[in-house]
XYZ file of C-alpha atoms in Angstrom:
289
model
C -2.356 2.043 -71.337
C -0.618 0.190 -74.159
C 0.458 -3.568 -74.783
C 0.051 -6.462 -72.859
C 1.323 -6.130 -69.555
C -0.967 -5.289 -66.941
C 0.822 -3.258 -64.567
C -0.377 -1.889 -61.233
C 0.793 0.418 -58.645
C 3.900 -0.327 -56.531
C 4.040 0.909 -52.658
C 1.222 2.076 -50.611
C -2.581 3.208 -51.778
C -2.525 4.733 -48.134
C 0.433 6.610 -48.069
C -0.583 9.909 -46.858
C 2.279 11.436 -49.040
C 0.533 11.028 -52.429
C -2.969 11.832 -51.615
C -4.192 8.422 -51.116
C -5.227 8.061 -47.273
C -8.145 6.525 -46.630
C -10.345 5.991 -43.301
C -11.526 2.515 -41.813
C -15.173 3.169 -42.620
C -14.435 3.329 -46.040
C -13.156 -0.063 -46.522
C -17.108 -0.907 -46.620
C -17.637 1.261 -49.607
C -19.433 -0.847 -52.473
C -16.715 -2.251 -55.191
C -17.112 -0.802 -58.845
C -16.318 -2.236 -61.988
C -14.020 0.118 -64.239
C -13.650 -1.415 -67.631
C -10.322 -0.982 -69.513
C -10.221 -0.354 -73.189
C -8.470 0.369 -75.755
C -9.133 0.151 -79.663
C -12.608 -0.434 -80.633
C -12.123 -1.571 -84.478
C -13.046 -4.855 -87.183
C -9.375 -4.592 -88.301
C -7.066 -2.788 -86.164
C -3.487 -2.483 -86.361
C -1.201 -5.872 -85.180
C 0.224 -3.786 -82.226
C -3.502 -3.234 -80.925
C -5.508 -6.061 -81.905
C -4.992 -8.139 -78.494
C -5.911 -5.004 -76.249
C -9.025 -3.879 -78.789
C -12.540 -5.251 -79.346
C -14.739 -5.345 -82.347
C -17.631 -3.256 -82.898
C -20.179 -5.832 -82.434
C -18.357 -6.795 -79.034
C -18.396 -3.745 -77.438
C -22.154 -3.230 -78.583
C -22.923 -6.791 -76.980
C -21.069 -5.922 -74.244
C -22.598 -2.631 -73.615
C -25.988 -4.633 -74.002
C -24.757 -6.706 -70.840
C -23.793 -3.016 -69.291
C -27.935 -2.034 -69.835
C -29.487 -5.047 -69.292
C -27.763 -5.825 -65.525
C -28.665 -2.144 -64.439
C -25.708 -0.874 -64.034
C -25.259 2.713 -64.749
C -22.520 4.324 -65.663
C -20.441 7.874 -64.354
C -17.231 9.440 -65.223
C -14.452 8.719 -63.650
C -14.487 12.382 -62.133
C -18.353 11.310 -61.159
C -17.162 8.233 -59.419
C -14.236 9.955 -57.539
C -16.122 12.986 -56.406
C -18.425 10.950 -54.999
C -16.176 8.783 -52.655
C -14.066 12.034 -51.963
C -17.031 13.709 -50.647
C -18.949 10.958 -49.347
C -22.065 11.722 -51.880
C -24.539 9.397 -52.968
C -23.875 6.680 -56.099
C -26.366 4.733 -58.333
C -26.933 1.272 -56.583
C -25.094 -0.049 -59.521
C -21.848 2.225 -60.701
C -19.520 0.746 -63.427
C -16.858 3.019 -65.214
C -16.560 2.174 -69.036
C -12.836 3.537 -69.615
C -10.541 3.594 -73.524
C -6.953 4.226 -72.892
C -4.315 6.390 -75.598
C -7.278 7.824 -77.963
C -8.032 5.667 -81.232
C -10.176 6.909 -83.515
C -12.735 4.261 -83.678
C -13.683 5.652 -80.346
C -15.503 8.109 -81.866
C -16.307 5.728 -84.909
C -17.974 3.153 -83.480
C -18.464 3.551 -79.284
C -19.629 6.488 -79.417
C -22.639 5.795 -81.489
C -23.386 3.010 -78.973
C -22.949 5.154 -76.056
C -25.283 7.571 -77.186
C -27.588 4.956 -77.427
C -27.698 3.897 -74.129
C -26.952 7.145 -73.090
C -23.961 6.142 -71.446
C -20.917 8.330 -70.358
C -17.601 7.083 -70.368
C -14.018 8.386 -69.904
C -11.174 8.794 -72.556
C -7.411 8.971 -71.881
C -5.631 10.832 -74.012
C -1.900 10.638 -74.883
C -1.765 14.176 -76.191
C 1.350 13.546 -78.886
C -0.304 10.545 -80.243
C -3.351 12.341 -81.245
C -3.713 13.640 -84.896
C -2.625 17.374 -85.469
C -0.504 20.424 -84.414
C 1.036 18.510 -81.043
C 1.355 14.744 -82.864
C 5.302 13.772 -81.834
C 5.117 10.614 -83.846
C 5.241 7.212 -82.131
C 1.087 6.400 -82.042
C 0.349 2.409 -82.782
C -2.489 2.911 -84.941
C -4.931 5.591 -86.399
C -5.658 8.032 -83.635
C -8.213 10.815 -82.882
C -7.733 14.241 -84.546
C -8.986 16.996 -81.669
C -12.027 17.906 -84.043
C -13.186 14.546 -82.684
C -11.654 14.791 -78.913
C -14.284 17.766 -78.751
C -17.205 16.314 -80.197
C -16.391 12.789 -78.167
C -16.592 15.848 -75.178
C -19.785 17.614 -76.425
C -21.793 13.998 -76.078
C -20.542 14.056 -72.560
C -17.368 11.951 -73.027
C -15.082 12.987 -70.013
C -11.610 13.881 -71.246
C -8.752 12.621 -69.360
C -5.042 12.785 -69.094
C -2.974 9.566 -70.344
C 0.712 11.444 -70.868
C 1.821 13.441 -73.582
C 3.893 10.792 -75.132
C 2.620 7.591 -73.682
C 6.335 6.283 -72.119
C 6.485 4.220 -68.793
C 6.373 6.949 -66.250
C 7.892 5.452 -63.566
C 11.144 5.212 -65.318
C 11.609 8.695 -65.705
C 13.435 11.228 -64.068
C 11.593 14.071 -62.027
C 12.441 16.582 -65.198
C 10.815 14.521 -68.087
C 7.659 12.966 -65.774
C 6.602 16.619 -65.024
C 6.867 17.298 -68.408
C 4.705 14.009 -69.422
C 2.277 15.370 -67.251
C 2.033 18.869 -67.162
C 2.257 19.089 -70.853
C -0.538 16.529 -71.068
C -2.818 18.306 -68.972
C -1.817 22.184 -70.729
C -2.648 20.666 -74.121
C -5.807 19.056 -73.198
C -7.411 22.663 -71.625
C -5.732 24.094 -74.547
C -8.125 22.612 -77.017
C -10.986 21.769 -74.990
C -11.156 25.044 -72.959
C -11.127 22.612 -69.701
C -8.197 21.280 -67.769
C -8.754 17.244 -67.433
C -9.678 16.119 -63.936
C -8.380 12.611 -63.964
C -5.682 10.373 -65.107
C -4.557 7.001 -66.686
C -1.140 5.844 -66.214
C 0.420 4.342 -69.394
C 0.832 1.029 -69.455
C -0.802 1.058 -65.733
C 2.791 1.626 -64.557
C 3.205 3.779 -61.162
C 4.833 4.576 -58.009
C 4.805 7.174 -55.429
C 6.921 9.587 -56.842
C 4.694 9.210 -59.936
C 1.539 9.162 -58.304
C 2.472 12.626 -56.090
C 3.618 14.168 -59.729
C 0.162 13.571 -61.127
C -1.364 14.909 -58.269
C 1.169 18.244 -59.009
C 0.181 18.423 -62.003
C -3.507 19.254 -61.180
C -5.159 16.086 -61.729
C -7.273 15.153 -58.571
C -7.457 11.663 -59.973
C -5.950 8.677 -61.625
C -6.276 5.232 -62.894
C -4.085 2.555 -62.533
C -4.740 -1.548 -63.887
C -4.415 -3.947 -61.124
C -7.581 -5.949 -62.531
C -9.982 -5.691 -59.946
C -12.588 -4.341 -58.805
C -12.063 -0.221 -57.329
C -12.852 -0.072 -53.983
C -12.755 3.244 -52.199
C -10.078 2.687 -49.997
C -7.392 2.450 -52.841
C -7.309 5.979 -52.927
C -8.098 8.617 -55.491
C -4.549 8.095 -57.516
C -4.628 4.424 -57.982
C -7.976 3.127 -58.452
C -7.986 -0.250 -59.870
C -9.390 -1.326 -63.490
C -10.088 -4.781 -65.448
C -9.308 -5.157 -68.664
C -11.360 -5.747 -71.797
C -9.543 -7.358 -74.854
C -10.353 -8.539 -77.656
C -10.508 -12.714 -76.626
C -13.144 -11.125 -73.966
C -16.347 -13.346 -74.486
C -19.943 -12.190 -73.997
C -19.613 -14.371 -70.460
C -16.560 -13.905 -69.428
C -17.468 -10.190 -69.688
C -20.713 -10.470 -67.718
C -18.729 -12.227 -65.003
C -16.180 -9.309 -65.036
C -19.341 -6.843 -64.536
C -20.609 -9.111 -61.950
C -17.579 -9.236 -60.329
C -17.193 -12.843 -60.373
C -14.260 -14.897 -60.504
C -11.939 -12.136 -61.653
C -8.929 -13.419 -60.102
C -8.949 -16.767 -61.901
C -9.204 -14.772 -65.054
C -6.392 -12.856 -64.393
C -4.153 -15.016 -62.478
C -1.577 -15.275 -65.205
C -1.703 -11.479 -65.865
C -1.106 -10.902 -61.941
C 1.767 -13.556 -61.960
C 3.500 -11.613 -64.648
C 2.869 -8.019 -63.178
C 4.534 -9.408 -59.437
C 8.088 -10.438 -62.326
C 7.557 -7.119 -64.047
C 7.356 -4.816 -60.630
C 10.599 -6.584 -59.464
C 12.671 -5.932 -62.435
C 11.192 -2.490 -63.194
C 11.385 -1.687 -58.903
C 15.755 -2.483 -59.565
C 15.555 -0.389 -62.555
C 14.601 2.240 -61.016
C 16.854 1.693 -58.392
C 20.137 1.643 -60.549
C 18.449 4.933 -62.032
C 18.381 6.674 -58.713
C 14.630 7.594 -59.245
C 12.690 5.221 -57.696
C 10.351 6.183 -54.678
């Protein structure tokens, strides 16, 4: 995801028709914190500096991460798991970074490693430096040398779109392209197809969700922030962002999973205005399911 809008999924988690249906039981299923981020960098670019952190905040704030217990899986970890019904760590939290920026690698990874943390990145394959770069990236971005070494330290690899546009705006030709090119380039130079997903900009619907699922990706990540909870499915499990006004407490009660609501309660009232306008675009478009 990219910019400042904080969009979620529109229709049904439980919709049977995009691989989302859940059972009552699961509904007790422990909450999990999946942290959203983007840039990790001291002077990022203007288009990314609300939606990064600095170096020393994402080592304090992986410092909260260690010192609460909280251990953290994959998203493919995390989703197995509930698919399957195996067991978790009695603490699971996801630490996520959207579109691929190169201090990824710079400066989280280093701090990973030293907590011996895994994480997740969602790569938007044309954004990335070298032979498939289309242009369009909003700051400096991985080269795939780095992809693979961010993957040797145990970095999960996942899909975010091959050009990083709002997916649910686009017709059934150029979102299977988004995706499926994604995915191709990603086992191209990794020698693995990516498991999950990340929608751009958090934007989705059920015609988006079923083409991810299409594409191969068993899956996917969506904004909404709060807490993921089992029952929202495999294709739309919910995340909380981490920016770059994100305090040492306000993170901790993000973790925690305290109070999230107040903190995002302007975010939320502008995703509801977003959803409406984007659901009649659609509409007018003839593509929206």
């Amino acid at each position: 995801m990219t910019g400042t809008r904080t969009g979620t999924r529109t229709g049904t988690a439980t919709d049977p028709a995009d691989g989302t249906g859940t059972d009552p039981a699961e509904g007790s299923a422990t909450p999990v914190p999946i942290l959203m981020y983007h840039a990790v960098d001291p002077d990022p670019a203007p288009a990314t500096l609300g939606l990064s952190v600095t170096p020393e905040a994402f080592a304090a704030q992986m410092g909260v991460v260690a010192e609460r217990g909280f251990t953290p899986l994959t998203t493919a970890a995390l989703a197995a798991a509930w698919r399957t019904g195996g067991p978790l760590p009695a603490r699971p939290l996801l630490v996520t970074f959207d579109d691929g920026y190169e201090g990824v690698h710079r400066y989280a990874l280093p701090v990973l490693a030293q907590h011996s943390f895994p994480s997740t990145v969602f790569v938007s394959t044309g954004w990335l430096r070298g032979r498939h770069e289309t242009g369009g990236a909003l700051d400096t971005m991985l080269d795939w040398a780095q992809v693979r070494e961010l993957a040797d330290a145990g970095t999960e690899i996942g899909g975010h779109s091959h050009t990083h546009p709002q997916l649910d705006q686009l017709d059934a030709r150029a979102l299977r392209f988004e995706t499926l090119r994604c995915r191709e380039i990603v086992g191209e130079e990794l020698g693995t197809a990516p498991a999950s997903f990340a929608y751009p900009y958090g934007y989705s619907s059920r015609r988006v969700r079923r083409t991810v699922r299409e594409a191969g990706f068993t899956q996917a990540l969506a904004v909404g922030n709060a807490l993921a909870r089992r029952r929202q499915g495999p294709y739309a499990l919910e995340r909380v962002t981490v920016r770059r006004s994100t305090g040492v407490e306000e993170f901790t009660r993000l973790v925690e999973g305290r109070a999230i609501a107040r903190t995002f309660a302007a975010d939320r009232a502008l995703t509801k205005g977003y959803a409406l306008a984007r659901r009649a675009r659609g509409a007018a478009r003839g593509h929206w399911i």
